[in-house]
Coordinates of C-alpha atoms in Angstrom, one line a residue:
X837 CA -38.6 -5.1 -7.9
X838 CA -41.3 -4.5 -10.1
X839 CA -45.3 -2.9 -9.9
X840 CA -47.2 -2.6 -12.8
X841 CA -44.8 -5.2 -14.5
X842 CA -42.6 -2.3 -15.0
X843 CA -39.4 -1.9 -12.8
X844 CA -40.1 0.8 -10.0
X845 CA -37.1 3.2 -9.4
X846 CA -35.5 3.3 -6.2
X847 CA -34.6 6.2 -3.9
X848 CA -31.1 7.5 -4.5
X849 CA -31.0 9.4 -0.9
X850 CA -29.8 5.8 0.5
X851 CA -31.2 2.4 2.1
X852 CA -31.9 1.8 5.9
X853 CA -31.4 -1.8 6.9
X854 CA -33.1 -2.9 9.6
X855 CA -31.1 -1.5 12.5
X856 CA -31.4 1.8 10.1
X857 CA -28.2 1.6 9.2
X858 CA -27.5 3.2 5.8
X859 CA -25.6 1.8 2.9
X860 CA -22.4 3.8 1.9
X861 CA -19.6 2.3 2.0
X862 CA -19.2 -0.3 -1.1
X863 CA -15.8 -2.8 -0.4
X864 CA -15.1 -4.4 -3.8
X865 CA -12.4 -7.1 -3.8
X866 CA -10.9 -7.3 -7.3
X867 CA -9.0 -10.4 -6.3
X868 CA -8.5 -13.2 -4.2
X869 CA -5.0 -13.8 -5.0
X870 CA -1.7 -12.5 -3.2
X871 CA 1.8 -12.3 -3.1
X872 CA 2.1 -12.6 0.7
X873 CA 1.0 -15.3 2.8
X874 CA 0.7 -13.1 6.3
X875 CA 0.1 -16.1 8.9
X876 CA -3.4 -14.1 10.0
X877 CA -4.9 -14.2 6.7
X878 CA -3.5 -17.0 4.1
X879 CA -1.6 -18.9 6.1
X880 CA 0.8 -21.6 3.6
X881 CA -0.2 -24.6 5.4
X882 CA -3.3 -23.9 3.8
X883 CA -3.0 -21.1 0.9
X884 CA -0.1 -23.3 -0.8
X885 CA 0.9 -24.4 -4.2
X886 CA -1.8 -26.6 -4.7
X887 CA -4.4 -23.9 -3.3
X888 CA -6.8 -23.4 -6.1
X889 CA -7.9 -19.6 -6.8
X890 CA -10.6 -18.0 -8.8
X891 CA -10.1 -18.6 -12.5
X892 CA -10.6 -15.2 -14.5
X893 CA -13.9 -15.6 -16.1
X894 CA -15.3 -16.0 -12.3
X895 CA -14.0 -12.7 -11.4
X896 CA -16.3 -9.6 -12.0
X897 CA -15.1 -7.8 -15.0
X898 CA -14.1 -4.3 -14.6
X899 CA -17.7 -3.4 -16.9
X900 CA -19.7 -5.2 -14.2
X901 CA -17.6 -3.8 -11.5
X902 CA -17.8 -0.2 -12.6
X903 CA -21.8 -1.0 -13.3
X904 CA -22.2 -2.2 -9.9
X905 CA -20.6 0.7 -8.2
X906 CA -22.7 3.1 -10.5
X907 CA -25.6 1.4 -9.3
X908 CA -24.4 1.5 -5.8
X909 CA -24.2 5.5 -5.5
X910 CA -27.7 5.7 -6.7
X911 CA -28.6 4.1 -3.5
X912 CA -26.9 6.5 -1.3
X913 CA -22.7 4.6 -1.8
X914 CA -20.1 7.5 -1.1
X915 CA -16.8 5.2 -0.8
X916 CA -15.2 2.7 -2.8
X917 CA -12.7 0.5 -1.3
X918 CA -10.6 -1.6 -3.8
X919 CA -9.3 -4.3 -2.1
X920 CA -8.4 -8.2 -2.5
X921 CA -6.3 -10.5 -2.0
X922 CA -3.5 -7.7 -3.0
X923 CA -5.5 -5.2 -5.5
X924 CA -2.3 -4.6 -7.9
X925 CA -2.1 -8.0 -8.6
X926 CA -5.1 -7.5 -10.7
X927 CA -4.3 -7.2 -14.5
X928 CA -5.3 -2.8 -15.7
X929 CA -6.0 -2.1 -12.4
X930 CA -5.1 1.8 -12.9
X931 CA -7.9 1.5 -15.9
X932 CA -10.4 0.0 -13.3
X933 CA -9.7 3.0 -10.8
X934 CA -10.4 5.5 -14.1
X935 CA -13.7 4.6 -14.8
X936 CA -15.1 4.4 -11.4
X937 CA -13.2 7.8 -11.1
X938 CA -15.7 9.1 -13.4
X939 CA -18.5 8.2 -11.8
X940 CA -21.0 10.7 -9.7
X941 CA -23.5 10.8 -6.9
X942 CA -26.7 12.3 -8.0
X943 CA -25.8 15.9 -6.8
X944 CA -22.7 15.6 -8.9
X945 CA -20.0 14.8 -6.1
X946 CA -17.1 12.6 -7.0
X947 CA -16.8 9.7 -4.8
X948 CA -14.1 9.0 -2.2
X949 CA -11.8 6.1 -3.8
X950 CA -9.1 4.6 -1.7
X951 CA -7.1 1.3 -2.0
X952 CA -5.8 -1.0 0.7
X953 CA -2.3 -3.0 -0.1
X954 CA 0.8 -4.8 1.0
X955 CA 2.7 -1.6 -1.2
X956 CA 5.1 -4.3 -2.9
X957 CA 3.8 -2.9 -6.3
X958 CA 3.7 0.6 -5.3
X959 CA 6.9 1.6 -6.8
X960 CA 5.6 0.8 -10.5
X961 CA 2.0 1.5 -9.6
X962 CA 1.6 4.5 -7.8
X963 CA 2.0 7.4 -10.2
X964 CA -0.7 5.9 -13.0
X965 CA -3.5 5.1 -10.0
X966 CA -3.3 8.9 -8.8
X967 CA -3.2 9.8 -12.8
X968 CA -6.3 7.3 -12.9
X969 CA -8.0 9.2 -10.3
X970 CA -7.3 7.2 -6.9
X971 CA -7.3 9.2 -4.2
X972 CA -5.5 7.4 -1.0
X973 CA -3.6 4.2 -0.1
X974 CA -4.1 2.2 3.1
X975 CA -0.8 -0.4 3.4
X976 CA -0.8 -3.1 5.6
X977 CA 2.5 -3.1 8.1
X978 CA 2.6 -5.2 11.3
X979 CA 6.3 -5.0 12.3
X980 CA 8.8 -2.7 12.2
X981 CA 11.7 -5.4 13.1
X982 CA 12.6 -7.5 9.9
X983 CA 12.8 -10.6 11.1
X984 CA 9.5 -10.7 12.6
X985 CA 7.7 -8.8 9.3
X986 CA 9.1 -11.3 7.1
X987 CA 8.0 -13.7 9.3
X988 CA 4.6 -12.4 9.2
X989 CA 4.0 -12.1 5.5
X990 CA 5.8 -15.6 5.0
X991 CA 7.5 -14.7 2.1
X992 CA 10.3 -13.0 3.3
X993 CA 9.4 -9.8 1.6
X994 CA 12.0 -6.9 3.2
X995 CA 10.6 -4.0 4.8
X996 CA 12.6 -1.3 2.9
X997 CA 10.6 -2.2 -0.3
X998 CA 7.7 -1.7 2.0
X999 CA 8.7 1.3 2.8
X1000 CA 9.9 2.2 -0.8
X1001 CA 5.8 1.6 -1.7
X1002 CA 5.1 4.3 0.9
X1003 CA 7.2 7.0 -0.2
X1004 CA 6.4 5.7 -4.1
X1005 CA 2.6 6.2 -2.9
X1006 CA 3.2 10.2 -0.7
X1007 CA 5.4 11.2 -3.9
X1008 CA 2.6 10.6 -6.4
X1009 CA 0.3 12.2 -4.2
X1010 CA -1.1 9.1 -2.8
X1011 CA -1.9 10.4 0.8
X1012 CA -2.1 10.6 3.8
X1013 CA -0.9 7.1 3.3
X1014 CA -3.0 5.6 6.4
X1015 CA -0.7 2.1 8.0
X1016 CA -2.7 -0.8 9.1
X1017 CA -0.8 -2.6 11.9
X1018 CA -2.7 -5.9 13.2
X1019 CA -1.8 -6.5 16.8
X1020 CA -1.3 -9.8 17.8
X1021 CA -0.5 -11.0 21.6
X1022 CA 3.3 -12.5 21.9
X1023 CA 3.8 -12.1 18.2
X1024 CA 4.1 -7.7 17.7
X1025 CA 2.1 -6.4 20.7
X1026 CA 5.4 -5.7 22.4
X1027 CA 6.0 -2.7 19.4
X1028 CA 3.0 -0.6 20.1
X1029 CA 5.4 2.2 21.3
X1030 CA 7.7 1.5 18.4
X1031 CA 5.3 1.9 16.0
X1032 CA 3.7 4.8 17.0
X1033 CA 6.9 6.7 17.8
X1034 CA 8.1 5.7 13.8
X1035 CA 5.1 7.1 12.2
X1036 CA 4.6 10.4 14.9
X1037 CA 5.6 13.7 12.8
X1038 CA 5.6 12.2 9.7
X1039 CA 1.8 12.5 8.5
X1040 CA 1.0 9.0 7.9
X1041 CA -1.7 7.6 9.9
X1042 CA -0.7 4.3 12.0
X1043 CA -4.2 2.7 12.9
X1044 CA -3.9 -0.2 15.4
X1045 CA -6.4 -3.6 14.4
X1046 CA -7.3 -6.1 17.0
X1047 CA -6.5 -9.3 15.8
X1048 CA -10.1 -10.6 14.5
X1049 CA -11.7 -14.1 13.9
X1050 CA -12.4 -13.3 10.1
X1051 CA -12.3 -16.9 8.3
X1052 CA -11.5 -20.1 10.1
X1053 CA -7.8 -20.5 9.0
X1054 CA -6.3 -18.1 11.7
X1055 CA -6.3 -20.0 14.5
X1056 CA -8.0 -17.3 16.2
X1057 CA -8.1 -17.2 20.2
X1058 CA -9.5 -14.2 21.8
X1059 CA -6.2 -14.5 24.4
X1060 CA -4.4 -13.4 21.5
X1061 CA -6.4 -10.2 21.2
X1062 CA -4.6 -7.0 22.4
X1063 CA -7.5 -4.9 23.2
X1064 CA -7.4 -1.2 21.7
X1065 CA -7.3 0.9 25.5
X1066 CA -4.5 -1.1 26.0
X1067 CA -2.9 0.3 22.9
X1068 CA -3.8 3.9 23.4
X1069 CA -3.3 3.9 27.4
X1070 CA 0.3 2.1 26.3
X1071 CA 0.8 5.1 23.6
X1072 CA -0.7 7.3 26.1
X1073 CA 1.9 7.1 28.8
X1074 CA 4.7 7.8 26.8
X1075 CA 3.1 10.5 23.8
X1076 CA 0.3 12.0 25.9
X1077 CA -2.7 11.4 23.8
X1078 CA -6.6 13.2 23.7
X1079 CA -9.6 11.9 21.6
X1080 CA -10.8 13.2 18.1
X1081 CA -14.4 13.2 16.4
X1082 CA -14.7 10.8 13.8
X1083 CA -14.4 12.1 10.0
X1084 CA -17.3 10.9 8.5
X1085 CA -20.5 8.9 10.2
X1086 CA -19.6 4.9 10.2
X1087 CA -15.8 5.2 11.1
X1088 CA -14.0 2.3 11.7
X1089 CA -11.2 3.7 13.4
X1090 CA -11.3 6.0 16.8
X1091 CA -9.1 8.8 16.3
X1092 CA -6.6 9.7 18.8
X1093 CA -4.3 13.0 18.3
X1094 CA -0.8 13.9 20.2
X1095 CA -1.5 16.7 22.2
X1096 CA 1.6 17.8 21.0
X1097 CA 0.9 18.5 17.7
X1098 CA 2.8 15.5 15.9
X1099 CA 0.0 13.9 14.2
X1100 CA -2.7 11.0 15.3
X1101 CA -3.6 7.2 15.6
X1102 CA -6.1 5.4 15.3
X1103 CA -7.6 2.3 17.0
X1104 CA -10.2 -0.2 15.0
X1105 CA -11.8 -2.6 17.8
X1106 CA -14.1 -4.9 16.4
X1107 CA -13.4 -7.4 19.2
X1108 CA -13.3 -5.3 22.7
X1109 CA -15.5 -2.7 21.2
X1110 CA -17.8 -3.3 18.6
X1111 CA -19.2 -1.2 16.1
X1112 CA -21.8 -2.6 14.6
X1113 CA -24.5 -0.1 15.3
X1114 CA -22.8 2.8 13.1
X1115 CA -21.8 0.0 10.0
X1116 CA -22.6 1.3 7.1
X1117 CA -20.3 -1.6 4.4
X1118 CA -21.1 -3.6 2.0
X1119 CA -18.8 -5.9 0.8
X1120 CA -18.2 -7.5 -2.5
X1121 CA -15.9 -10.9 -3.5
X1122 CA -14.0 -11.0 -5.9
X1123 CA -16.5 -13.4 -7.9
X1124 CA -19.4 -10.5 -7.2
X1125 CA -20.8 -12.0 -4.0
X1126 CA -21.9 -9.7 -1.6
X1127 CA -21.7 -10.0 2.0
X1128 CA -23.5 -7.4 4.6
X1129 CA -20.6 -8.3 7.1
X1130 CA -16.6 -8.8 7.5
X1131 CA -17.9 -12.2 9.3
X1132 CA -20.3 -13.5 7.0
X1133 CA -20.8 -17.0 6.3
X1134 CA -22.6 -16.4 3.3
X1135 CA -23.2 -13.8 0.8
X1136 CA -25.8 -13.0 -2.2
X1137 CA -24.7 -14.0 -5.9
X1138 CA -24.8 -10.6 -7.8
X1139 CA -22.4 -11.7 -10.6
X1140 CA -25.2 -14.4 -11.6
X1141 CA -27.9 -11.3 -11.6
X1142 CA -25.8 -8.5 -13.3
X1143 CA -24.8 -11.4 -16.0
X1144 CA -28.3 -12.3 -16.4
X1145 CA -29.7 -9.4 -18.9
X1146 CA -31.0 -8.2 -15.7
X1147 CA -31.7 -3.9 -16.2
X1148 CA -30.3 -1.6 -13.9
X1149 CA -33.7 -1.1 -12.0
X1150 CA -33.8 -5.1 -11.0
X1151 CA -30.1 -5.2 -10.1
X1152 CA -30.6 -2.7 -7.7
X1153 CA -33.6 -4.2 -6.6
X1154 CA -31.7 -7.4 -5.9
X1155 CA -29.1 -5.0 -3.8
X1156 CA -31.7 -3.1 -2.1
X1157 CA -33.7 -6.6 -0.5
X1158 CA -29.9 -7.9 0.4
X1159 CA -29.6 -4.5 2.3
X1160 CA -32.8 -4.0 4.0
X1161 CA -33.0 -7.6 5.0
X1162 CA -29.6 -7.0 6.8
X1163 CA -29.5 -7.7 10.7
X1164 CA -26.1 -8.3 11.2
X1165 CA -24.4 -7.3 14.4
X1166 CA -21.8 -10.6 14.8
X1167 CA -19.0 -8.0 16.9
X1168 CA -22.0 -7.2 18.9
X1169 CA -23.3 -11.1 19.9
X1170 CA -19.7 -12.4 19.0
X1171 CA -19.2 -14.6 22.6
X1172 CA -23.1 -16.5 22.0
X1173 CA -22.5 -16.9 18.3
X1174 CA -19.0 -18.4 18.7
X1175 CA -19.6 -20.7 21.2
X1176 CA -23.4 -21.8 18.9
X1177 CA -21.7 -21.9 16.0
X1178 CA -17.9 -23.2 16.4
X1179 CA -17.9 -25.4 13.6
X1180 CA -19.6 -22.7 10.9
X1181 CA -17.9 -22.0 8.2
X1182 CA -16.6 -18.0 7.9
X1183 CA -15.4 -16.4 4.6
X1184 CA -11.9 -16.0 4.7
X1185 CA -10.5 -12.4 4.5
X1186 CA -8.7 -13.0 1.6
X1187 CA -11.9 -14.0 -0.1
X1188 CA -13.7 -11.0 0.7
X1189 CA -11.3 -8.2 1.3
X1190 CA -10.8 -6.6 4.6

């Protein structure tokens, strides 16, 4: 953006879009590849051994990644989110986590850095990314039975090693370690109780997902969706259950604590109960695309600008018209725009992080 023929500076006290909604959450996928194949995100049939990924020199580089976020807090960004495709898979990722560790918001706060994983590198990993400066691990667990989570992740990875990634990530100081269970009708939706009674009094954080129609390789039917009061009114009856206030403005999660004392759950309910009005994410692929929404069909090409001797001023620019352009409310209007727009194509979740 430019008057004068000279760049104008941008506000750093944060972008509205058009449903003011501001811009402060930044998701940056680091990679599209992983080591599982969970049958609600890369299913083989399709993510097999002929599947081809993003070579290396299409990733971002950690520079442009670390320049991106930089640019992003100027605009009002307070979170980071490194996700994937499985984050540790990514070559130096502990050196990544260091230099956006470094970075400040203009009064001189250090942001809030969190990483979301399958915890199979944990073990090896988790003591250099809190050295780094990473501040909290969110691991993806959908079954507490073994035969069902291998079944699941399609790779037969155990759960003990999932488990040894969890107590890897609490000993290095890693937590609370918050546990992302996707609920699926006839597959898990029986364990509800299970799950919540394994994590209760142990200060991990069990959130509950609906299952979501993220991408097109799911096989997504909204019959398959286990709605989040049926989770909590299922919790409820056996681990009485009251409501909590949300930690910071644009919470996914509803929090619900034990009135007992024994710690909390959350629910994330982008199907029964949208969200959309308090959204406040940005997402960015792997190959620096970024999309406004989790169920985009298309997203803006910022690797092409930050690799085109663009200045720091025209970058943001370029992120500041993506953001105030942004009208998207797809939870909101999901029934109309599915049955408009069944054969669109939707950005897998693997593509552009969760």
């Amino acid at each position: 953006m430019r008057e004068g023929g000279r760049a104008r500076q941008l506000p750093s006290t944060g972008l509205d879009d058009r449903f003011e909604r501001q811009l402060r959450d930044l998701r940056i996928s680091v990679t599209d590849r992983c080591n599982f194949r969970c049958v609600y995100c890369m299913p083989k049939e399709i993510f097999g051994r002929d599947y081809v990924f993003l070579e290396r020199d299409e990733l971002l580089s950690f520079p442009e990644i670390v320049r991106l976020a930089r640019i992003g807090t100027r605009l009002g960004v307070r979170k980071l989110r490194i996700t994937g495709g499985e984050p540790l898979l990514r070559k130096g990722i502990e050196e990544l986590i260091a230099e956006l560790a470094e970075l400040r918001t203009p009064d001189g706060a250090r942001l809030d850095i969190a990483l979301t994983t399958n915890a199979s590198a944990l073990p090896v990993k988790a003591e250099a990314l809190k050295a780094a400066g990473l501040q909290r691990v969110t691991v993806s667990l959908d079954s507490l039975d073994e035969e069902r989570f291998q079944a699941i992740n399609d790779v037969r990875f155990p759960l003990a090693r999932v488990f040894r990634g969890i107590e890897a990530a609490e000993s290095a100081g890693l937590g609370p370690v918050k546990i992302n269970a996707v609920l699926k009708r006839g597959v898990n939706d029986h364990e509800i109780v299970s799950l919540a009674e394994h994590f209760r009094g142990t200060g991990r954080i069990l959130r509950f997902i609906e299952f979501m129609d993220v991408g097109a390789s799911n096989d997504w039917k909204l019959d398959e969706v286990v709605p989040s009061a049926e989770v909590v009114r299922t919790v409820n009856e056996v681990h009485p259950l009251e409501p909590l206030g949300a930690t910071s403005p644009g919470e996914t999660a509803k929090r619900w604590r034990y009135r007992d004392g024994m710690g909390e759950i959350g629910v994330i309910s982008s199907v029964t109960d949208a969200f959309c009005g308090s959204c406040t994410r940005a997402r960015v692929s792997a190959d620096g695309r970024l999309f406004t929404c989790l169920f985009a069909d298309t997203g803006f090409d910022l690797r092409s600008v930050l690799r085109s001797g663009a200045d720091d001023a025209e970058v943001a620019a370029a992120l500041t018209g993506v953001w105030r352009a942004r009208d998207d409310r797809y939870s909101e209007l999901r029934a109309a725009l599915t049955a408009r727009g069944a054969g669109r194509e939707r950005i897998e979740m693997s593509y552009i992080g969760g």
